[in-house]
Amino acid sequence: MSLSHTAAEYMLSDALLPDPGGSRAKGLRLELPSDRLLKFVTVGLPLFLVSLAFAREFSAGSQISCFSPTNFTGKQSAYVDTACWDSLLHHGFDTEGHAVTKSLWALKVFPYSLLVVAVLMYLPYLLWRYAAAPALHSDLLFIIDELDKSYNRSVRLVQHMRKVQQASAELERFWEEYERARRERYFEFPLLERYLTCKQHAHSLVFIYILRNLLLLLFLAATCLYLVFLHLNIFFQDEFSCSIKTGLLQEEPHIPPLIPCKLVFFSVFQLISLSVGGVYVLLMPVVIYNALQLCQWDKGLLSVYEMLPAFDLLSRKMLTCPVNDLNVILLFLRANISELTSFSRLNAVSALREATANKEDIDTVVDFMTLLAGLETTKPKP
């Protein structure tokens, strides 16, 4: 008899979660995997392509090639290239024969505009990092710690029940006290449940998360519209007519009025703009999906933790509108599931409960532990 008691004690002692060896604060992820991917692509892609454009500009030298008259010297031809690149004005004629000019300066500032795009894409991340991440970090630390502690309290409760049952002379009275304690909810751990309930009525985290995704969606759409504008107005004109008859050269008779020029880097900028625009269009549904995650509850996590005594946030229908801070916390708890040691054990207990023939005998992890310890979950029949 003592051998079975000792085995049960060892089994219950092994069920306790060990204290975390290091600080959990450093291992917490304060970004969802999809958000991290969005930040990497939206910020990294324009920076990478701009670096390629600048590398080509430095390696290839002049970004423009003008067809100077044959009587021009080498220095005069270099001057024509430099003057036309500085002005980037296309001189042409409309359908009625009137002279018109069209500025192509957007091509010159295009690489720098992509740098601005990368900075804009980084702003939603900064908003989340400084406005929401500190509060979310403290919430996750408290909730993860309390969930693991609640699991350990359940195991210690079974250990105490076993000792009381062994010392009790009247088994029927012991199980009557146990049933009464369950009915009157003496086994509940109200701090965590009430904290999560309070988070249902808070909306600061969800507001910042939705604002982050809206800003990112706005910047993506604005970038795509900007690229469409460039393609419709400029990116189909790789050749233009340049005029250098300005300043001291205005009265020179040997200088032609217009000199044809061709943009050397034109195909590179076209490829960069199409790459950025295509990727950003594909990322828009991902941003919308991230925002729509808040329209439904992640009930899988809380349903597992209903195995804890009196933790019935779902069964008491306390989950109302999902657009609140609690739903955001649940999403990040799912992303930090590796830090939640008790989840894997409770998940295994839930799977065993589904496979048990008498499911009504197992309501909580306390019931499961009493079965493993050799105790009956209900009062024995006389």
mmCIF file of C-alpha atoms in Angstrom:
data_model
loop_
_atom_site.group_PDB
_atom_site.id
_atom_site.type_symbol
_atom_site.label_atom_id
_atom_site.label_comp_id
_atom_site.label_asym_id
_atom_site.label_seq_id
_atom_site.Cartn_x
_atom_site.Cartn_y
_atom_site.Cartn_z
ATOM 1 C CA MET A 1 0.000 0.000 0.000
ATOM 2 C CA SER A 2 2.792 2.377 0.881
ATOM 3 C CA LEU A 3 4.491 1.623 -2.446
ATOM 4 C CA SER A 4 1.413 2.739 -4.392
ATOM 5 C CA HIS A 5 1.141 5.872 -2.258
ATOM 6 C CA THR A 6 4.796 6.675 -2.872
ATOM 7 C CA ALA A 7 4.403 6.130 -6.619
ATOM 8 C CA ALA A 8 1.396 8.444 -6.673
ATOM 9 C CA GLU A 9 3.343 11.127 -4.807
ATOM 10 C CA TYR A 10 6.244 10.873 -7.253
ATOM 11 C CA MET A 11 3.855 11.029 -10.195
ATOM 12 C CA LEU A 12 2.175 14.171 -8.865
ATOM 13 C CA SER A 13 5.537 15.755 -8.086
ATOM 14 C CA ASP A 14 6.687 15.158 -11.664
ATOM 15 C CA ALA A 15 3.503 16.791 -12.955
ATOM 16 C CA LEU A 16 4.538 20.115 -11.428
ATOM 17 C CA LEU A 17 6.066 22.610 -13.849
ATOM 18 C CA PRO A 18 9.655 23.578 -13.043
ATOM 19 C CA ASP A 19 10.449 27.187 -12.378
ATOM 20 C CA PRO A 20 11.716 28.928 -15.517
ATOM 21 C CA GLY A 21 15.494 28.993 -15.464
ATOM 22 C CA GLY A 22 15.892 32.361 -17.184
ATOM 23 C CA SER A 23 13.847 35.483 -17.586
ATOM 24 C CA ARG A 24 10.898 35.180 -19.940
ATOM 25 C CA ALA A 25 11.081 38.876 -20.746
ATOM 26 C CA LYS A 26 13.831 38.392 -23.340
ATOM 27 C CA GLY A 27 12.116 35.542 -25.169
ATOM 28 C CA LEU A 28 8.699 37.108 -25.696
ATOM 29 C CA ARG A 29 7.724 37.937 -29.261
ATOM 30 C CA LEU A 30 5.942 41.262 -29.480
ATOM 31 C CA GLU A 31 5.216 40.905 -33.185
ATOM 32 C CA LEU A 32 3.085 38.344 -34.956
ATOM 33 C CA PRO A 33 4.903 36.276 -37.609
ATOM 34 C CA SER A 34 2.821 37.827 -40.395
ATOM 35 C CA ASP A 35 3.566 41.347 -39.120
ATOM 36 C CA ARG A 36 7.273 40.562 -38.965
ATOM 37 C CA LEU A 37 7.172 39.306 -42.545
ATOM 38 C CA LEU A 38 5.341 42.447 -43.673
ATOM 39 C CA LYS A 39 7.901 44.683 -41.998
ATOM 40 C CA PHE A 40 10.792 42.783 -43.561
ATOM 41 C CA VAL A 41 9.360 42.922 -47.089
ATOM 42 C CA THR A 42 7.822 46.414 -47.127
ATOM 43 C CA VAL A 43 10.922 48.061 -45.657
ATOM 44 C CA GLY A 44 13.644 45.794 -47.020
ATOM 45 C CA LEU A 45 12.490 45.531 -50.634
ATOM 46 C CA PRO A 46 12.714 49.247 -51.569
ATOM 47 C CA LEU A 47 16.009 49.593 -49.689
ATOM 48 C CA PHE A 48 17.457 46.617 -51.553
ATOM 49 C CA LEU A 49 16.304 47.851 -54.972
ATOM 50 C CA VAL A 50 17.486 51.396 -54.299
ATOM 51 C CA SER A 51 20.917 50.072 -53.370
ATOM 52 C CA LEU A 52 21.028 48.229 -56.699
ATOM 53 C CA ALA A 53 20.009 51.394 -58.556
ATOM 54 C CA PHE A 54 22.676 53.461 -56.814
ATOM 55 C CA ALA A 55 25.280 50.773 -57.441
ATOM 56 C CA ARG A 56 24.467 50.795 -61.147
ATOM 57 C CA GLU A 57 24.587 54.596 -61.238
ATOM 58 C CA PHE A 58 28.040 54.669 -59.658
ATOM 59 C CA SER A 59 29.359 51.878 -61.838
ATOM 60 C CA ALA A 60 27.851 52.981 -65.160
ATOM 61 C CA GLY A 61 28.703 56.656 -64.784
ATOM 62 C CA SER A 62 26.423 58.998 -66.750
ATOM 63 C CA GLN A 63 22.727 58.144 -66.628
ATOM 64 C CA ILE A 64 21.957 59.987 -69.850
ATOM 65 C CA SER A 65 23.211 59.833 -73.418
ATOM 66 C CA CYS A 66 22.649 62.828 -75.711
ATOM 67 C CA PHE A 67 23.300 62.867 -79.454
ATOM 68 C CA SER A 68 25.382 66.012 -79.845
ATOM 69 C CA PRO A 69 26.211 67.448 -83.291
ATOM 70 C CA THR A 70 29.257 65.977 -84.964
ATOM 71 C CA ASN A 71 31.135 69.249 -84.805
ATOM 72 C CA PHE A 72 31.045 69.250 -80.988
ATOM 73 C CA THR A 73 34.213 68.445 -79.113
ATOM 74 C CA GLY A 74 34.387 65.904 -76.293
ATOM 75 C CA LYS A 75 34.074 68.586 -73.633
ATOM 76 C CA GLN A 76 31.083 70.121 -75.393
ATOM 77 C CA SER A 77 29.378 66.726 -75.595
ATOM 78 C CA ALA A 78 30.026 66.165 -71.861
ATOM 79 C CA TYR A 79 28.552 69.597 -71.165
ATOM 80 C CA VAL A 80 25.424 68.698 -73.163
ATOM 81 C CA ASP A 81 24.969 65.493 -71.135
ATOM 82 C CA THR A 82 25.408 67.324 -67.849
ATOM 83 C CA ALA A 83 23.103 70.226 -68.775
ATOM 84 C CA CYS A 84 20.337 67.947 -70.036
ATOM 85 C CA TRP A 85 20.600 65.709 -66.962
ATOM 86 C CA ASP A 86 20.371 68.752 -64.687
ATOM 87 C CA SER A 87 17.316 70.140 -66.442
ATOM 88 C CA LEU A 88 15.455 66.951 -67.510
ATOM 89 C CA LEU A 89 12.960 68.995 -69.521
ATOM 90 C CA HIS A 90 11.356 67.537 -72.617
ATOM 91 C CA HIS A 91 10.660 70.135 -75.300
ATOM 92 C CA GLY A 92 8.011 69.114 -77.778
ATOM 93 C CA PHE A 93 4.947 70.277 -79.653
ATOM 94 C CA ASP A 94 1.281 69.582 -79.068
ATOM 95 C CA THR A 95 -1.259 68.622 -81.721
ATOM 96 C CA GLU A 96 -1.738 72.281 -82.691
ATOM 97 C CA GLY A 97 1.971 72.901 -83.138
ATOM 98 C CA HIS A 98 2.511 74.923 -79.962
ATOM 99 C CA ALA A 99 5.727 74.387 -78.059
ATOM 100 C CA VAL A 100 5.269 72.560 -74.728
ATOM 101 C CA THR A 101 7.678 71.424 -72.048
ATOM 102 C CA LYS A 102 7.386 68.409 -69.785
ATOM 103 C CA SER A 103 9.451 67.903 -66.658
ATOM 104 C CA LEU A 104 11.048 64.497 -66.138
ATOM 105 C CA TRP A 105 12.428 65.296 -62.709
ATOM 106 C CA ALA A 106 10.483 62.446 -61.132
ATOM 107 C CA LEU A 107 12.973 60.070 -62.758
ATOM 108 C CA LYS A 108 15.881 61.778 -61.030
ATOM 109 C CA VAL A 109 14.267 61.660 -57.583
ATOM 110 C CA PHE A 110 12.799 58.178 -58.046
ATOM 111 C CA PRO A 111 15.513 56.352 -56.019
ATOM 112 C CA TYR A 112 15.169 58.889 -53.214
ATOM 113 C CA SER A 113 11.396 58.552 -53.271
ATOM 114 C CA LEU A 114 11.838 54.828 -52.613
ATOM 115 C CA LEU A 115 13.902 55.733 -49.566
ATOM 116 C CA VAL A 116 10.963 57.826 -48.374
ATOM 117 C CA VAL A 117 8.681 54.850 -49.024
ATOM 118 C CA ALA A 118 10.890 52.626 -46.844
ATOM 119 C CA VAL A 119 10.760 55.186 -44.019
ATOM 120 C CA LEU A 120 6.968 55.430 -44.298
ATOM 121 C CA MET A 121 6.641 51.634 -44.155
ATOM 122 C CA TYR A 122 8.708 51.636 -40.965
ATOM 123 C CA LEU A 123 6.445 54.161 -39.201
ATOM 124 C CA PRO A 124 3.646 51.658 -38.341
ATOM 125 C CA TYR A 125 6.229 49.410 -36.713
ATOM 126 C CA LEU A 126 7.546 52.331 -34.629
ATOM 127 C CA LEU A 127 3.980 53.180 -33.610
ATOM 128 C CA TRP A 128 3.415 49.636 -32.363
ATOM 129 C CA ARG A 129 6.821 49.381 -30.707
ATOM 130 C CA TYR A 130 6.539 52.533 -28.611
ATOM 131 C CA ALA A 131 2.773 52.868 -28.112
ATOM 132 C CA ALA A 132 1.626 49.268 -27.565
ATOM 133 C CA ALA A 133 4.564 46.895 -27.109
ATOM 134 C CA PRO A 134 5.449 47.925 -23.499
ATOM 135 C CA ALA A 135 1.883 47.351 -22.253
ATOM 136 C CA LEU A 136 1.572 44.137 -24.238
ATOM 137 C CA HIS A 137 4.887 42.915 -22.824
ATOM 138 C CA SER A 138 3.729 43.337 -19.227
ATOM 139 C CA ASP A 139 0.349 41.716 -20.006
ATOM 140 C CA LEU A 140 1.977 38.678 -21.595
ATOM 141 C CA LEU A 141 4.445 38.250 -18.748
ATOM 142 C CA PHE A 142 1.677 38.344 -16.136
ATOM 143 C CA ILE A 143 -0.761 36.085 -18.017
ATOM 144 C CA ILE A 144 1.838 33.451 -18.967
ATOM 145 C CA ASP A 145 3.136 33.375 -15.405
ATOM 146 C CA GLU A 146 -0.367 33.089 -13.943
ATOM 147 C CA LEU A 147 -1.421 30.344 -16.365
ATOM 148 C CA ASP A 148 1.573 28.215 -15.418
ATOM 149 C CA LYS A 149 1.048 28.953 -11.733
ATOM 150 C CA SER A 150 -2.627 28.018 -12.002
ATOM 151 C CA TYR A 151 -1.639 24.661 -13.453
ATOM 152 C CA ASN A 152 0.792 24.086 -10.582
ATOM 153 C CA ARG A 153 -1.859 25.072 -8.055
ATOM 154 C CA SER A 154 -4.144 22.447 -9.539
ATOM 155 C CA VAL A 155 -1.510 19.752 -9.121
ATOM 156 C CA ARG A 156 -0.761 20.868 -5.554
ATOM 157 C CA LEU A 157 -4.484 20.801 -4.854
ATOM 158 C CA VAL A 158 -4.586 17.134 -5.840
ATOM 159 C CA GLN A 159 -1.554 16.460 -3.648
ATOM 160 C CA HIS A 160 -3.350 18.072 -0.733
ATOM 161 C CA MET A 161 -6.556 16.150 -1.503
ATOM 162 C CA ARG A 162 -4.620 12.906 -1.451
ATOM 163 C CA LYS A 163 -3.103 13.665 1.939
ATOM 164 C CA VAL A 164 -6.476 14.661 3.389
ATOM 165 C CA GLN A 165 -8.099 11.555 1.918
ATOM 166 C CA GLN A 166 -5.432 9.313 3.433
ATOM 167 C CA ALA A 167 -5.832 10.958 6.840
ATOM 168 C CA SER A 168 -9.632 10.971 6.733
ATOM 169 C CA ALA A 169 -11.431 8.259 8.649
ATOM 170 C CA GLU A 170 -14.770 8.877 6.918
ATOM 171 C CA LEU A 171 -14.382 8.710 3.167
ATOM 172 C CA GLU A 172 -18.007 9.640 2.488
ATOM 173 C CA ARG A 173 -17.688 12.865 4.451
ATOM 174 C CA PHE A 174 -14.448 13.732 2.622
ATOM 175 C CA TRP A 175 -16.093 13.372 -0.789
ATOM 176 C CA GLU A 176 -19.138 15.347 0.392
ATOM 177 C CA GLU A 177 -16.800 18.196 1.351
ATOM 178 C CA TYR A 178 -15.097 17.909 -2.009
ATOM 179 C CA GLU A 179 -18.385 18.094 -3.933
ATOM 180 C CA ARG A 180 -19.546 21.053 -1.850
ATOM 181 C CA ALA A 181 -16.259 22.859 -2.483
ATOM 182 C CA ARG A 182 -16.701 22.341 -6.226
ATOM 183 C CA ARG A 183 -20.265 23.635 -6.154
ATOM 184 C CA GLU A 184 -19.293 26.731 -4.180
ATOM 185 C CA ARG A 185 -16.244 27.342 -6.426
ATOM 186 C CA TYR A 186 -13.648 27.154 -3.666
ATOM 187 C CA PHE A 187 -11.147 25.793 -6.154
ATOM 188 C CA GLU A 188 -11.219 28.756 -8.494
ATOM 189 C CA PHE A 189 -8.306 31.119 -9.059
ATOM 190 C CA PRO A 190 -10.190 34.367 -9.752
ATOM 191 C CA LEU A 191 -7.258 36.766 -10.279
ATOM 192 C CA LEU A 192 -6.343 35.587 -13.773
ATOM 193 C CA GLU A 193 -9.922 35.175 -14.963
ATOM 194 C CA ARG A 194 -10.930 38.600 -13.705
ATOM 195 C CA TYR A 195 -7.836 40.140 -15.277
ATOM 196 C CA LEU A 196 -8.732 38.626 -18.652
ATOM 197 C CA THR A 197 -12.314 39.799 -18.197
ATOM 198 C CA CYS A 198 -11.076 43.355 -17.611
ATOM 199 C CA LYS A 199 -9.092 43.132 -20.827
ATOM 200 C CA GLN A 200 -12.346 42.495 -22.661
ATOM 201 C CA HIS A 201 -13.442 46.015 -21.774
ATOM 202 C CA ALA A 202 -10.142 47.658 -22.798
ATOM 203 C CA HIS A 203 -9.498 48.776 -26.371
ATOM 204 C CA SER A 204 -6.112 50.527 -26.388
ATOM 205 C CA LEU A 205 -4.124 47.614 -27.845
ATOM 206 C CA VAL A 206 -6.713 46.752 -30.468
ATOM 207 C CA PHE A 207 -6.990 50.415 -31.491
ATOM 208 C CA ILE A 208 -3.230 50.709 -32.018
ATOM 209 C CA TYR A 209 -3.085 47.362 -33.847
ATOM 210 C CA ILE A 210 -5.896 48.352 -36.220
ATOM 211 C CA LEU A 211 -4.320 51.800 -36.689
ATOM 212 C CA ARG A 212 -1.013 50.133 -37.513
ATOM 213 C CA ASN A 213 -2.586 47.982 -40.208
ATOM 214 C CA LEU A 214 -4.612 50.889 -41.602
ATOM 215 C CA LEU A 215 -1.516 53.061 -41.859
ATOM 216 C CA LEU A 216 0.381 50.256 -43.540
ATOM 217 C CA LEU A 217 -2.481 49.674 -45.966
ATOM 218 C CA LEU A 218 -2.672 53.416 -46.683
ATOM 219 C CA PHE A 219 1.070 53.649 -47.381
ATOM 220 C CA LEU A 220 0.947 50.577 -49.620
ATOM 221 C CA ALA A 221 -1.942 51.997 -51.623
ATOM 222 C CA ALA A 222 -0.292 55.436 -51.852
ATOM 223 C CA THR A 223 2.953 53.883 -53.108
ATOM 224 C CA CYS A 224 1.118 51.873 -55.743
ATOM 225 C CA LEU A 225 -0.771 54.977 -56.913
ATOM 226 C CA TYR A 226 2.500 56.903 -57.081
ATOM 227 C CA LEU A 227 4.075 54.188 -59.227
ATOM 228 C CA VAL A 228 1.024 54.094 -61.511
ATOM 229 C CA PHE A 229 1.288 57.860 -61.907
ATOM 230 C CA LEU A 230 4.947 57.561 -62.872
ATOM 231 C CA HIS A 231 4.191 54.858 -65.429
ATOM 232 C CA LEU A 232 1.343 56.758 -67.029
ATOM 233 C CA ASN A 233 3.208 60.055 -67.239
ATOM 234 C CA ILE A 234 6.925 59.364 -67.413
ATOM 235 C CA PHE A 235 7.924 55.721 -67.529
ATOM 236 C CA PHE A 236 6.943 55.305 -71.164
ATOM 237 C CA GLN A 237 9.239 58.069 -72.375
ATOM 238 C CA ASP A 238 12.859 57.012 -72.440
ATOM 239 C CA GLU A 239 13.764 59.593 -75.094
ATOM 240 C CA PHE A 240 13.296 63.370 -74.922
ATOM 241 C CA SER A 241 14.396 66.537 -76.660
ATOM 242 C CA CYS A 242 16.655 68.772 -74.625
ATOM 243 C CA SER A 243 17.419 72.455 -75.139
ATOM 244 C CA ILE A 244 20.736 73.949 -74.015
ATOM 245 C CA LYS A 245 20.222 77.367 -75.590
ATOM 246 C CA THR A 246 20.036 79.101 -72.228
ATOM 247 C CA GLY A 247 22.195 81.632 -70.469
ATOM 248 C CA LEU A 248 25.395 82.490 -72.357
ATOM 249 C CA LEU A 249 24.599 79.949 -75.088
ATOM 250 C CA GLN A 250 21.260 81.445 -75.963
ATOM 251 C CA GLU A 251 22.640 83.569 -78.812
ATOM 252 C CA GLU A 252 25.062 80.975 -80.194
ATOM 253 C CA PRO A 253 24.017 80.230 -83.821
ATOM 254 C CA HIS A 254 25.926 76.947 -84.167
ATOM 255 C CA ILE A 255 23.980 75.266 -81.329
ATOM 256 C CA PRO A 256 20.837 73.473 -82.505
ATOM 257 C CA PRO A 257 17.568 74.377 -80.735
ATOM 258 C CA LEU A 258 16.851 70.789 -79.593
ATOM 259 C CA ILE A 259 19.175 67.883 -78.925
ATOM 260 C CA PRO A 260 17.789 64.310 -78.712
ATOM 261 C CA CYS A 261 18.677 62.440 -75.518
ATOM 262 C CA LYS A 262 18.078 58.952 -74.192
ATOM 263 C CA LEU A 263 17.848 57.821 -70.578
ATOM 264 C CA VAL A 264 20.291 54.958 -69.998
ATOM 265 C CA PHE A 265 18.783 53.816 -66.673
ATOM 266 C CA PHE A 266 15.194 53.841 -67.928
ATOM 267 C CA SER A 267 14.709 50.044 -68.090
ATOM 268 C CA VAL A 268 16.214 49.626 -64.615
ATOM 269 C CA PHE A 269 13.752 52.088 -63.075
ATOM 270 C CA GLN A 270 10.898 50.396 -64.896
ATOM 271 C CA LEU A 271 11.902 47.017 -63.478
ATOM 272 C CA ILE A 272 12.273 48.449 -59.952
ATOM 273 C CA SER A 273 8.903 50.162 -60.037
ATOM 274 C CA LEU A 274 7.132 47.059 -61.357
ATOM 275 C CA SER A 275 8.779 44.879 -58.704
ATOM 276 C CA VAL A 276 7.855 47.188 -55.827
ATOM 277 C CA GLY A 277 4.313 47.771 -57.089
ATOM 278 C CA GLY A 278 3.646 44.080 -57.754
ATOM 279 C CA VAL A 279 4.888 42.957 -54.338
ATOM 280 C CA TYR A 280 2.970 45.713 -52.536
ATOM 281 C CA VAL A 281 -0.255 44.781 -54.322
ATOM 282 C CA LEU A 282 0.213 41.170 -53.207
ATOM 283 C CA LEU A 283 0.830 42.299 -49.614
ATOM 284 C CA MET A 284 -2.406 44.260 -49.318
ATOM 285 C CA PRO A 285 -4.573 41.134 -48.749
ATOM 286 C CA VAL A 286 -2.124 40.036 -46.042
ATOM 287 C CA VAL A 287 -2.591 43.352 -44.216
ATOM 288 C CA ILE A 288 -6.372 43.070 -44.531
ATOM 289 C CA TYR A 289 -6.246 39.488 -43.227
ATOM 290 C CA ASN A 290 -4.212 40.601 -40.193
ATOM 291 C CA ALA A 291 -6.849 43.189 -39.342
ATOM 292 C CA LEU A 292 -9.714 40.741 -39.901
ATOM 293 C CA GLN A 293 -8.184 38.284 -37.407
ATOM 294 C CA LEU A 294 -9.666 40.450 -34.693
ATOM 295 C CA CYS A 295 -13.199 39.756 -35.919
ATOM 296 C CA GLN A 296 -13.227 36.244 -34.430
ATOM 297 C CA TRP A 297 -12.027 34.728 -31.180
ATOM 298 C CA ASP A 298 -9.119 32.333 -30.912
ATOM 299 C CA LYS A 299 -11.035 29.937 -28.675
ATOM 300 C CA GLY A 300 -8.578 27.074 -28.987
ATOM 301 C CA LEU A 301 -6.226 28.475 -26.359
ATOM 302 C CA LEU A 302 -8.847 29.301 -23.743
ATOM 303 C CA SER A 303 -10.725 26.052 -24.294
ATOM 304 C CA VAL A 304 -7.594 24.124 -23.279
ATOM 305 C CA TYR A 305 -7.226 26.202 -20.120
ATOM 306 C CA GLU A 306 -10.797 25.497 -19.121
ATOM 307 C CA MET A 307 -9.302 22.311 -17.705
ATOM 308 C CA LEU A 308 -8.170 24.501 -14.792
ATOM 309 C CA PRO A 309 -10.620 24.567 -11.877
ATOM 310 C CA ALA A 310 -13.406 27.104 -12.356
ATOM 311 C CA PHE A 311 -11.684 28.723 -15.353
ATOM 312 C CA ASP A 312 -14.731 28.887 -17.614
ATOM 313 C CA LEU A 313 -14.370 32.064 -19.600
ATOM 314 C CA LEU A 314 -15.956 30.344 -22.580
ATOM 315 C CA SER A 315 -18.626 28.248 -20.915
ATOM 316 C CA ARG A 316 -20.013 31.256 -19.044
ATOM 317 C CA LYS A 317 -20.152 33.089 -22.394
ATOM 318 C CA MET A 318 -18.013 35.952 -21.174
ATOM 319 C CA LEU A 319 -16.507 36.345 -24.652
ATOM 320 C CA THR A 320 -18.624 38.976 -26.377
ATOM 321 C CA CYS A 321 -17.446 41.270 -29.165
ATOM 322 C CA PRO A 322 -13.984 40.092 -30.253
ATOM 323 C CA VAL A 323 -12.659 43.570 -31.069
ATOM 324 C CA ASN A 324 -10.935 44.231 -27.745
ATOM 325 C CA ASP A 325 -7.551 43.916 -26.073
ATOM 326 C CA LEU A 326 -8.166 40.353 -24.897
ATOM 327 C CA ASN A 327 -8.355 39.075 -28.461
ATOM 328 C CA VAL A 328 -5.080 40.818 -29.298
ATOM 329 C CA ILE A 329 -3.467 39.225 -26.229
ATOM 330 C CA LEU A 330 -4.749 35.798 -27.294
ATOM 331 C CA LEU A 331 -3.151 36.249 -30.730
ATOM 332 C CA PHE A 332 0.199 37.044 -29.135
ATOM 333 C CA LEU A 333 -0.163 34.221 -26.616
ATOM 334 C CA ARG A 334 -0.518 31.899 -29.589
ATOM 335 C CA ALA A 335 2.673 33.404 -31.063
ATOM 336 C CA ASN A 336 4.460 32.859 -27.717
ATOM 337 C CA ILE A 337 3.131 29.351 -27.125
ATOM 338 C CA SER A 338 6.676 28.062 -26.589
ATOM 339 C CA GLU A 339 6.921 30.222 -23.453
ATOM 340 C CA LEU A 340 3.676 28.726 -22.109
ATOM 341 C CA THR A 341 4.887 25.469 -20.562
ATOM 342 C CA SER A 342 1.528 24.414 -19.171
ATOM 343 C CA PHE A 343 -0.207 24.547 -22.565
ATOM 344 C CA SER A 344 1.345 21.341 -23.917
ATOM 345 C CA ARG A 345 0.449 19.409 -20.766
ATOM 346 C CA LEU A 346 -3.116 20.688 -20.632
ATOM 347 C CA ASN A 347 -3.484 20.032 -24.340
ATOM 348 C CA ALA A 348 -2.426 16.423 -23.767
ATOM 349 C CA VAL A 349 -4.910 16.126 -20.887
ATOM 350 C CA SER A 350 -7.679 17.484 -23.112
ATOM 351 C CA ALA A 351 -6.834 14.908 -25.789
ATOM 352 C CA LEU A 352 -6.944 12.129 -23.195
ATOM 353 C CA ARG A 353 -10.267 13.394 -21.936
ATOM 354 C CA GLU A 354 -11.689 13.113 -25.441
ATOM 355 C CA ALA A 355 -10.412 9.533 -25.650
ATOM 356 C CA THR A 356 -11.787 8.532 -22.223
ATOM 357 C CA ALA A 357 -14.943 6.451 -22.154
ATOM 358 C CA ASN A 358 -16.479 8.208 -19.139
ATOM 359 C CA LYS A 359 -15.957 11.841 -20.149
ATOM 360 C CA GLU A 360 -18.328 13.073 -17.467
ATOM 361 C CA ASP A 361 -15.819 12.021 -14.792
ATOM 362 C CA ILE A 362 -13.166 14.443 -16.105
ATOM 363 C CA ASP A 363 -14.058 18.126 -16.012
ATOM 364 C CA THR A 364 -10.807 19.693 -14.909
ATOM 365 C CA VAL A 365 -7.155 18.815 -14.599
ATOM 366 C CA VAL A 366 -7.850 18.132 -10.907
ATOM 367 C CA ASP A 367 -10.198 15.330 -11.898
ATOM 368 C CA PHE A 368 -7.591 13.909 -14.262
ATOM 369 C CA MET A 369 -4.880 14.050 -11.610
ATOM 370 C CA THR A 370 -7.111 12.338 -9.061
ATOM 371 C CA LEU A 371 -7.649 9.501 -11.522
ATOM 372 C CA LEU A 372 -3.894 9.196 -12.085
ATOM 373 C CA ALA A 373 -3.296 9.221 -8.323
ATOM 374 C CA GLY A 374 -5.790 6.405 -7.845
ATOM 375 C CA LEU A 375 -8.572 8.512 -6.330
ATOM 376 C CA GLU A 376 -12.176 8.451 -7.429
ATOM 377 C CA THR A 377 -13.599 11.746 -8.703
ATOM 378 C CA THR A 378 -17.012 11.061 -7.233
ATOM 379 C CA LYS A 379 -18.266 9.979 -3.835
ATOM 380 C CA PRO A 380 -18.085 6.172 -3.504
ATOM 381 C CA LYS A 381 -21.369 4.343 -3.322
ATOM 382 C CA PRO A 382 -22.183 2.627 0.018
#
